GROMACS .gro file of N, CA, C and O in nm:
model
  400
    1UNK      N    1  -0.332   1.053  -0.252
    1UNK     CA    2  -0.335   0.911  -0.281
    1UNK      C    3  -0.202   0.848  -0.242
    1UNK      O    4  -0.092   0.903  -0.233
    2UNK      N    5  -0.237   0.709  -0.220
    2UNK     CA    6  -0.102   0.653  -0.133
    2UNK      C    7  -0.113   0.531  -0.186
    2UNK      O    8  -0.212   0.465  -0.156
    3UNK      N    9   0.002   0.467  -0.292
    3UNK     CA   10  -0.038   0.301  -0.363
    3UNK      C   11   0.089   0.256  -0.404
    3UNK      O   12   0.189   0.327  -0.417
    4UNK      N   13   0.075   0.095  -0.430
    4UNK     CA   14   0.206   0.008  -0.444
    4UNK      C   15   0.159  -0.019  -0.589
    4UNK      O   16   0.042  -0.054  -0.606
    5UNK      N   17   0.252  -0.003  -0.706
    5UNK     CA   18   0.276  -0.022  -0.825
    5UNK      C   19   0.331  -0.115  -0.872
    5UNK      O   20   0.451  -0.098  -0.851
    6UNK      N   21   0.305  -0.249  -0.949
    6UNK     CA   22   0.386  -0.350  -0.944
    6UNK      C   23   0.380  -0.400  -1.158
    6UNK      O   24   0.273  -0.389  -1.218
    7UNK      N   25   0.436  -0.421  -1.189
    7UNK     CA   26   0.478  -0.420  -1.375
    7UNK      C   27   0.377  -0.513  -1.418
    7UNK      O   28   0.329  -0.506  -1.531
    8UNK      N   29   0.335  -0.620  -1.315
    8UNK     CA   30   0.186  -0.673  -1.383
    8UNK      C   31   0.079  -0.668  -1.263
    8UNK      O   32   0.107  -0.615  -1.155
    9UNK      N   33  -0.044  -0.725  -1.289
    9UNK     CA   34  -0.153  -0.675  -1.183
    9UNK      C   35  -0.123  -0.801  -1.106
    9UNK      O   36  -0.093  -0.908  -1.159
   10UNK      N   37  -0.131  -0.784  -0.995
   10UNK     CA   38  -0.096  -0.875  -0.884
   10UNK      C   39  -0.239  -0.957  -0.872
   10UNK      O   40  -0.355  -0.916  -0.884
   11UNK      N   41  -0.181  -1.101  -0.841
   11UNK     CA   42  -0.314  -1.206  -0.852
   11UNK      C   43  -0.309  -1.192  -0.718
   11UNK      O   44  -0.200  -1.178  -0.663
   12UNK      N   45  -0.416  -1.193  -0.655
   12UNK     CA   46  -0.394  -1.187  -0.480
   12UNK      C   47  -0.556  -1.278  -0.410
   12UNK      O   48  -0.663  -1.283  -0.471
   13UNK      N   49  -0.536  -1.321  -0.316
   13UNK     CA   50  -0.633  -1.411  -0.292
   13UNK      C   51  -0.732  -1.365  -0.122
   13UNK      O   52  -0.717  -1.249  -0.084
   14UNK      N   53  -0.776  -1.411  -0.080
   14UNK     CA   54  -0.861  -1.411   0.011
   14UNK      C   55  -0.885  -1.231   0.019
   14UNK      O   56  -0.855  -1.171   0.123
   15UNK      N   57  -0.938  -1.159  -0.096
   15UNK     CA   58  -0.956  -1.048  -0.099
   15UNK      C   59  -1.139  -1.023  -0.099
   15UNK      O   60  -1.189  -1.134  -0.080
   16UNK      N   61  -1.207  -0.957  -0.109
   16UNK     CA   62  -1.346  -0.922  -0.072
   16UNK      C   63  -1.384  -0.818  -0.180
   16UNK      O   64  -1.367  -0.697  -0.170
   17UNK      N   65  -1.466  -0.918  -0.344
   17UNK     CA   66  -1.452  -0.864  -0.447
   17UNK      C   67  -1.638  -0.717  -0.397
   17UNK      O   68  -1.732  -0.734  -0.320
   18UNK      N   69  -1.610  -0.625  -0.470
   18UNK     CA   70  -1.668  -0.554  -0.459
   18UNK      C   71  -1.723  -0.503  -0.614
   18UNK      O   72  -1.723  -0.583  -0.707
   19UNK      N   73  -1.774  -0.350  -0.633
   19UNK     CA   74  -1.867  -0.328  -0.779
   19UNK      C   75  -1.720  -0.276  -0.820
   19UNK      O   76  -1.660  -0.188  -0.758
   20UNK      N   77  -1.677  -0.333  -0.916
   20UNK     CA   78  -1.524  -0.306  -0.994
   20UNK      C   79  -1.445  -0.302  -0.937
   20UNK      O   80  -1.357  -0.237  -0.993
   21UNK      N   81  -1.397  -0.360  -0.783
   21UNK     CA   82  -1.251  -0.363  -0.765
   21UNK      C   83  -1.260  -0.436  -0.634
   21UNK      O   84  -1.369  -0.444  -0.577
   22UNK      N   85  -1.147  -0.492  -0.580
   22UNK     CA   86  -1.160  -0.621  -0.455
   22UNK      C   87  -1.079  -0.508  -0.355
   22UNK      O   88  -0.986  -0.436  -0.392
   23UNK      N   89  -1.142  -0.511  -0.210
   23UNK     CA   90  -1.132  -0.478  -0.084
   23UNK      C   91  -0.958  -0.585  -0.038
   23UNK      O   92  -0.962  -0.692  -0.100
   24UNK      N   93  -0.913  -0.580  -0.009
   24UNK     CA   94  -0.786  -0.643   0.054
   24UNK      C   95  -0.721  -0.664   0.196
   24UNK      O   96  -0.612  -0.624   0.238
   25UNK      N   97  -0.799  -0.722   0.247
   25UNK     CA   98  -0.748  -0.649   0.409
   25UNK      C   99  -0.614  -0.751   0.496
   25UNK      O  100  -0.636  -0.865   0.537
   26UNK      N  101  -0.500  -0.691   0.507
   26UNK     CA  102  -0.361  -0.734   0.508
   26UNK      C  103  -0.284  -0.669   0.658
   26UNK      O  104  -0.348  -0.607   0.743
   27UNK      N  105  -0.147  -0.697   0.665
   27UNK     CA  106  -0.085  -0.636   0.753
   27UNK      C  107  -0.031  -0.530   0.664
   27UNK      O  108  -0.053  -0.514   0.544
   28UNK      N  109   0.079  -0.424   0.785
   28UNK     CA  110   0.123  -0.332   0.732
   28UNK      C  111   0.237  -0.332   0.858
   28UNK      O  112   0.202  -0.380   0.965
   29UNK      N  113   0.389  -0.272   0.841
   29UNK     CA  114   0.484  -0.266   0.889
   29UNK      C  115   0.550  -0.168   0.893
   29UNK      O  116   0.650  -0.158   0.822
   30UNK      N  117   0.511  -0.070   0.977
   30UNK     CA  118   0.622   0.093   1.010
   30UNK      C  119   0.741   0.043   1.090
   30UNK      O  120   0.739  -0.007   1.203
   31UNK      N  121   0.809   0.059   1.040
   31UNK     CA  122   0.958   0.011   1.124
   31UNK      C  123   0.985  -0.118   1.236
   31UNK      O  124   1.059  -0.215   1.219
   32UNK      N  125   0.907  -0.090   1.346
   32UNK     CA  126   0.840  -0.165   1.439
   32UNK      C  127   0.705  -0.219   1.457
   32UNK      O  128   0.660  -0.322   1.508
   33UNK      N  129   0.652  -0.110   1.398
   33UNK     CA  130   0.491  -0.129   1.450
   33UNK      C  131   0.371  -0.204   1.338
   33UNK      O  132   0.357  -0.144   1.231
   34UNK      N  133   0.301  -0.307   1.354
   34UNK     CA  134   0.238  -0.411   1.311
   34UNK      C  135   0.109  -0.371   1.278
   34UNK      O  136   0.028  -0.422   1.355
   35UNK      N  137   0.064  -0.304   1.200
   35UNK     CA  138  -0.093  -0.271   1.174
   35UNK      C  139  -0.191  -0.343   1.091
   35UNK      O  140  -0.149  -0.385   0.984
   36UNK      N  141  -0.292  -0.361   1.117
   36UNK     CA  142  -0.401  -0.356   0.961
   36UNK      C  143  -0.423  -0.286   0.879
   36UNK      O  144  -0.430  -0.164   0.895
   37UNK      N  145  -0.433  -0.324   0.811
   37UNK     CA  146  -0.485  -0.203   0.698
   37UNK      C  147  -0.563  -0.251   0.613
   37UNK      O  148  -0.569  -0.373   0.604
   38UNK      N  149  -0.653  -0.162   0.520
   38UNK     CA  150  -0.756  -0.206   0.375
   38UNK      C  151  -0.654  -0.129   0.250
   38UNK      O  152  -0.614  -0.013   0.232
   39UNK      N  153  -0.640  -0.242   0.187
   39UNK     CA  154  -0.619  -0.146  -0.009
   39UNK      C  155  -0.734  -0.170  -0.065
   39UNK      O  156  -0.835  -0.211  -0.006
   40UNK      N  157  -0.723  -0.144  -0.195
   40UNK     CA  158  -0.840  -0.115  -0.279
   40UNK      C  159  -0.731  -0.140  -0.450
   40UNK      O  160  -0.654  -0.080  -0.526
   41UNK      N  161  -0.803  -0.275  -0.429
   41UNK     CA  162  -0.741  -0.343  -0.652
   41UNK      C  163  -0.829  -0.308  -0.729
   41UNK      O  164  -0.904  -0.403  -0.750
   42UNK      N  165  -0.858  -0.216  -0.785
   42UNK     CA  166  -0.953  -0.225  -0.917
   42UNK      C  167  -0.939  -0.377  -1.022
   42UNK      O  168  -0.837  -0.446  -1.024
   43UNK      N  169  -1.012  -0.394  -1.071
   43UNK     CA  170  -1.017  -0.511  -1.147
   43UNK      C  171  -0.949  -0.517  -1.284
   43UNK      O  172  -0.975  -0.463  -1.391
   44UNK      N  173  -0.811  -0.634  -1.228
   44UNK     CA  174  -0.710  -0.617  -1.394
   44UNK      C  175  -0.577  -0.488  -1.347
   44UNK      O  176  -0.478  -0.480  -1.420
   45UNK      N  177  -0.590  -0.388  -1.213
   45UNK     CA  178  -0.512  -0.262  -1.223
   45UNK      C  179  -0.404  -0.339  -1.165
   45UNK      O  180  -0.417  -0.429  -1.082
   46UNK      N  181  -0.244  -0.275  -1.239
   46UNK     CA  182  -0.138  -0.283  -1.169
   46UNK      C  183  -0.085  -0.213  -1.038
   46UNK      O  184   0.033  -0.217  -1.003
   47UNK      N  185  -0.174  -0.156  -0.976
   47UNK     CA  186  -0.171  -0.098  -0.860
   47UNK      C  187  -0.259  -0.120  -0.757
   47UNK      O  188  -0.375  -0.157  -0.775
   48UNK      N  189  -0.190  -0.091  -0.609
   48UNK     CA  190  -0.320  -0.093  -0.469
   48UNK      C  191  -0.323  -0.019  -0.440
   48UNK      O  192  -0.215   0.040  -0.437
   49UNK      N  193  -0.410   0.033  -0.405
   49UNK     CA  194  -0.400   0.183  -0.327
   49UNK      C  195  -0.454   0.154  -0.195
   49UNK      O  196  -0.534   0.065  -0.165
   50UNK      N  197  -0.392   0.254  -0.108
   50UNK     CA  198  -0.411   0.222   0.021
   50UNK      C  199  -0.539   0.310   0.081
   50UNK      O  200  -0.526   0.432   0.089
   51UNK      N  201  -0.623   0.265   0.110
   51UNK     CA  202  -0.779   0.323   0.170
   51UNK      C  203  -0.741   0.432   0.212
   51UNK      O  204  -0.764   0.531   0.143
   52UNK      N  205  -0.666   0.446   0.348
   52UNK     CA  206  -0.666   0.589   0.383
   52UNK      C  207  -0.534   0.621   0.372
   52UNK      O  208  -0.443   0.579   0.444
   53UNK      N  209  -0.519   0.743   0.220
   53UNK     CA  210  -0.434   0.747   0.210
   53UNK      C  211  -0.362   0.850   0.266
   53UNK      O  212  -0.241   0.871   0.254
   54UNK      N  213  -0.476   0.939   0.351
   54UNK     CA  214  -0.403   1.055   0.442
   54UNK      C  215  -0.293   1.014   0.596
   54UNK      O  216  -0.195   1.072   0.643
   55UNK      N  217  -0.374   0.878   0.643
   55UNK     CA  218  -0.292   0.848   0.720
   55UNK      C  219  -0.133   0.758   0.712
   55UNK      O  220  -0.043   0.735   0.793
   56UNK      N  221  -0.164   0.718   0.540
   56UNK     CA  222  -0.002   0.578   0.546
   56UNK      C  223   0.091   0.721   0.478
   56UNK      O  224   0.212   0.705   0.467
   57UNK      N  225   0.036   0.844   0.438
   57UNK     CA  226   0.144   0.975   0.432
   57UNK      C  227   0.228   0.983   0.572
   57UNK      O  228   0.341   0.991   0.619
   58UNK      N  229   0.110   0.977   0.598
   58UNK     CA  230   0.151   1.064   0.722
   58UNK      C  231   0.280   0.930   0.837
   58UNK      O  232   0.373   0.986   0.896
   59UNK      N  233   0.269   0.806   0.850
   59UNK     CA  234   0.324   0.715   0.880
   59UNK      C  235   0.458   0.709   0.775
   59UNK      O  236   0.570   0.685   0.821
   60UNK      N  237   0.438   0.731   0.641
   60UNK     CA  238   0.582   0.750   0.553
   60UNK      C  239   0.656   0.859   0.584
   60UNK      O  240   0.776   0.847   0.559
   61UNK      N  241   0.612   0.986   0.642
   61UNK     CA  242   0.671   1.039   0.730
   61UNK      C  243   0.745   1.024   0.853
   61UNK      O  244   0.846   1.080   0.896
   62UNK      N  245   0.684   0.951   0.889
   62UNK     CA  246   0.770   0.908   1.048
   62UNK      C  247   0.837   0.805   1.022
   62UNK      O  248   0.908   0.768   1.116
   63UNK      N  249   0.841   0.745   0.933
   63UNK     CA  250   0.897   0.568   0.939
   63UNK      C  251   1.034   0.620   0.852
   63UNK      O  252   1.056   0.729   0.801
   64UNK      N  253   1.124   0.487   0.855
   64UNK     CA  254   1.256   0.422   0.822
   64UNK      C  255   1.209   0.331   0.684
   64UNK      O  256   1.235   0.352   0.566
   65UNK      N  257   1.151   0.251   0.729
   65UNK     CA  258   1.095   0.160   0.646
   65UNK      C  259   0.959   0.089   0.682
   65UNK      O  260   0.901   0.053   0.785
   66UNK      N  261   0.932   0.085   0.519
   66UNK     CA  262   0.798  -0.054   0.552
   66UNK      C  263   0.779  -0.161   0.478
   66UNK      O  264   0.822  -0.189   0.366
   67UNK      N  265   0.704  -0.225   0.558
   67UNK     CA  266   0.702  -0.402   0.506
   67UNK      C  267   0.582  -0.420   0.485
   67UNK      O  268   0.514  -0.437   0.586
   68UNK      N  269   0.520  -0.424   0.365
   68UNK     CA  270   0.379  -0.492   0.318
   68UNK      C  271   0.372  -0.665   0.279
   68UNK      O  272   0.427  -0.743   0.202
   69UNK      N  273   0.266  -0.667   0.386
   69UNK     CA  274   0.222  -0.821   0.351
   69UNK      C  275   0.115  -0.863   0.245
   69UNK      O  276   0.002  -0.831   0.283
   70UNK      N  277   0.116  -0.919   0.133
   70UNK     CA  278  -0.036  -0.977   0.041
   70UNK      C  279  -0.002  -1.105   0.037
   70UNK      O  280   0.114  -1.144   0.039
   71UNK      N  281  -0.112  -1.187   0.030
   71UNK     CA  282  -0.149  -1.277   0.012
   71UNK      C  283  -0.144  -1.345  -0.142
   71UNK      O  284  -0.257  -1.384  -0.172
   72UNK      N  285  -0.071  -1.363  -0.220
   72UNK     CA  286  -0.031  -1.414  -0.367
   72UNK      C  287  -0.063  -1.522  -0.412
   72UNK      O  288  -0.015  -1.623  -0.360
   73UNK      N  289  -0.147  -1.531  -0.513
   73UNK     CA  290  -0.207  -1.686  -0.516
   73UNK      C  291  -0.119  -1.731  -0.569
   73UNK      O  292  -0.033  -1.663  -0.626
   74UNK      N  293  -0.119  -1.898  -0.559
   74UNK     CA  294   0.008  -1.970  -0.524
   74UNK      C  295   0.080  -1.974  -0.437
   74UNK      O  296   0.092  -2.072  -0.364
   75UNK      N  297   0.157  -1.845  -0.423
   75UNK     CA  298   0.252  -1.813  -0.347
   75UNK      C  299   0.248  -1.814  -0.211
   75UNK      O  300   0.341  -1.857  -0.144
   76UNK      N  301   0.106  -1.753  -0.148
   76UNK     CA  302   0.110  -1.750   0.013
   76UNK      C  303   0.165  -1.566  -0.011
   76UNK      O  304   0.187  -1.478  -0.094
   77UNK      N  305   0.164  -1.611   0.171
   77UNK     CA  306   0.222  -1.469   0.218
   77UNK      C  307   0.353  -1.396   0.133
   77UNK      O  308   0.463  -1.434   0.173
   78UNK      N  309   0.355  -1.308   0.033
   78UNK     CA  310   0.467  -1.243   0.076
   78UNK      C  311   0.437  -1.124   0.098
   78UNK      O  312   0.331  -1.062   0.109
   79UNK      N  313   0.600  -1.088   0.107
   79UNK     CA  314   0.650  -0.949   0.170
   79UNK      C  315   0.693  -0.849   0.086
   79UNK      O  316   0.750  -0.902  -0.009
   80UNK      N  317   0.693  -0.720   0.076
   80UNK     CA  318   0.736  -0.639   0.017
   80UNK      C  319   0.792  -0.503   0.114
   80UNK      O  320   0.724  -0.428   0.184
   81UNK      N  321   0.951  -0.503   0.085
   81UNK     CA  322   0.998  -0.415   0.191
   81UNK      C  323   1.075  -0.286   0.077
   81UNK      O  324   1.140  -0.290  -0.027
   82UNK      N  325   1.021  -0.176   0.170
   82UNK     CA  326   1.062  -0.045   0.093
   82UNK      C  327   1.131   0.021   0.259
   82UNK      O  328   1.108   0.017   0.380
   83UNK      N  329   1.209   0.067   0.178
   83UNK     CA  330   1.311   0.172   0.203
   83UNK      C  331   1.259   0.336   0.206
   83UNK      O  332   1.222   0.376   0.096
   84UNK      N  333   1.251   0.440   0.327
   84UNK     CA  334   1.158   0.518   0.312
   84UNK      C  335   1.236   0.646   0.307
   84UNK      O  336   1.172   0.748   0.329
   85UNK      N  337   1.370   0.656   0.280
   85UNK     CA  338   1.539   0.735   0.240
   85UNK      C  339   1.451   0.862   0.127
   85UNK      O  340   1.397   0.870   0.017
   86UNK      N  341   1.475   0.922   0.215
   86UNK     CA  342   1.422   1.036   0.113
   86UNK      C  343   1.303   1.089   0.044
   86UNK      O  344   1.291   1.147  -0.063
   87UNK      N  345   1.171   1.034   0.182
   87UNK     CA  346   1.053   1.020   0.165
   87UNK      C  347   0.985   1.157   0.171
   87UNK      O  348   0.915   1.208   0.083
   88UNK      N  349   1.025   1.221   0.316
   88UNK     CA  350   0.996   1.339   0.352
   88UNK      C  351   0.986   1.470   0.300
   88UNK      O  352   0.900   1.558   0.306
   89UNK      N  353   1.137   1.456   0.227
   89UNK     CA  354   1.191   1.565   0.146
   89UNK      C  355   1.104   1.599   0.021
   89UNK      O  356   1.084   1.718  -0.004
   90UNK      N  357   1.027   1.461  -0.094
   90UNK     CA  358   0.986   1.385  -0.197
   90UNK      C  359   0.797   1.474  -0.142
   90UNK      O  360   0.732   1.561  -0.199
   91UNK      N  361   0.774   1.412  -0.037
   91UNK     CA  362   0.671   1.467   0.000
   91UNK      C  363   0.618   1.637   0.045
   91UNK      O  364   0.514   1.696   0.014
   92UNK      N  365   0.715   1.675   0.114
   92UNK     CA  366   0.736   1.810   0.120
   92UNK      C  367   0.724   1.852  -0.035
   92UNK      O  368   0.617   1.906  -0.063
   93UNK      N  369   0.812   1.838  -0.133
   93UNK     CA  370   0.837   1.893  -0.233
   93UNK      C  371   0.687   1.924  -0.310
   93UNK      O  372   0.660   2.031  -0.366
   94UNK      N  373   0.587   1.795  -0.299
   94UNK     CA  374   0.468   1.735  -0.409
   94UNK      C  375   0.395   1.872  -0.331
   94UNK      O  376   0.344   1.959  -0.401
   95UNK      N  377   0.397   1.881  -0.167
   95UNK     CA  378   0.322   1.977  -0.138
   95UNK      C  379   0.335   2.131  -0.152
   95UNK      O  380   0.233   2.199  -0.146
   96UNK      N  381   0.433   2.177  -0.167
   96UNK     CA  382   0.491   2.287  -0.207
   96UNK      C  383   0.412   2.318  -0.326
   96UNK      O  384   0.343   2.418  -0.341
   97UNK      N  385   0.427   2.239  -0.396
   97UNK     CA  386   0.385   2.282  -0.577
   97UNK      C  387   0.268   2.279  -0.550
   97UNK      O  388   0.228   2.363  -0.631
   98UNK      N  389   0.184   2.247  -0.500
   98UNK     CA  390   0.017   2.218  -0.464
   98UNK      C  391   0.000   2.376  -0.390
   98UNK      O  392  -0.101   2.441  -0.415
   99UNK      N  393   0.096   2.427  -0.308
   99UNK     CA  394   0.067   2.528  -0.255
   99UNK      C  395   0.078   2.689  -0.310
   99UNK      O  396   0.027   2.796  -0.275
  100UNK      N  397   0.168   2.646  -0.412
  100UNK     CA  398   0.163   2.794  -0.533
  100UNK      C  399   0.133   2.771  -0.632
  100UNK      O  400   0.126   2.859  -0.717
   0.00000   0.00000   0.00000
């Protein structure tokens, strides 16, 4: 699993409500490179999780940083930029323990 955690549930708008949780479809920002992507809000959850979460691993691997775009009611577009310093190591580690 691969998701952005935020201290209250994010109000977010032009999302595509579904059976208990809204579809989200946004940009996404690997260092340089400009993608789409789908999350997935459960209804009321302080978290998104990112649809496929085997591939934004695998991109937190290769990347520096990333920049997530949502749509915030009221607000419009913002941005959310993470720092990806010590991602690899963090990830390696989770898999290790999975492996003994």
């Amino acid at each position: 699993w691969a998701y952005v955690g935020f201290t209250t549930s994010p109000n977010l708008q032009d999302t595509e409500t579904k059976d208990g949780y809204n579809l989200i479809n946004t940009r996404i920002k690997w260092d340089d490179e400009i993608k789409n992507i789908e999350l997935i809000q459960e209804w009321g959850s302080k978290f998104i999780q990112f649809r496929d979460g085997k591939s934004v691993i695998s991109s937190i691997e290769k990347s520096d940083t990333v920049l997530l775009e949502l749509n915030w009611f009221s607000e419009g577009e913002v941005y959310f930029r993470f720092p990806l310093d010590g991602s690899v190591d963090a990830i390696n580690k989770i898999h290790s323990a999975f492996d003994n």
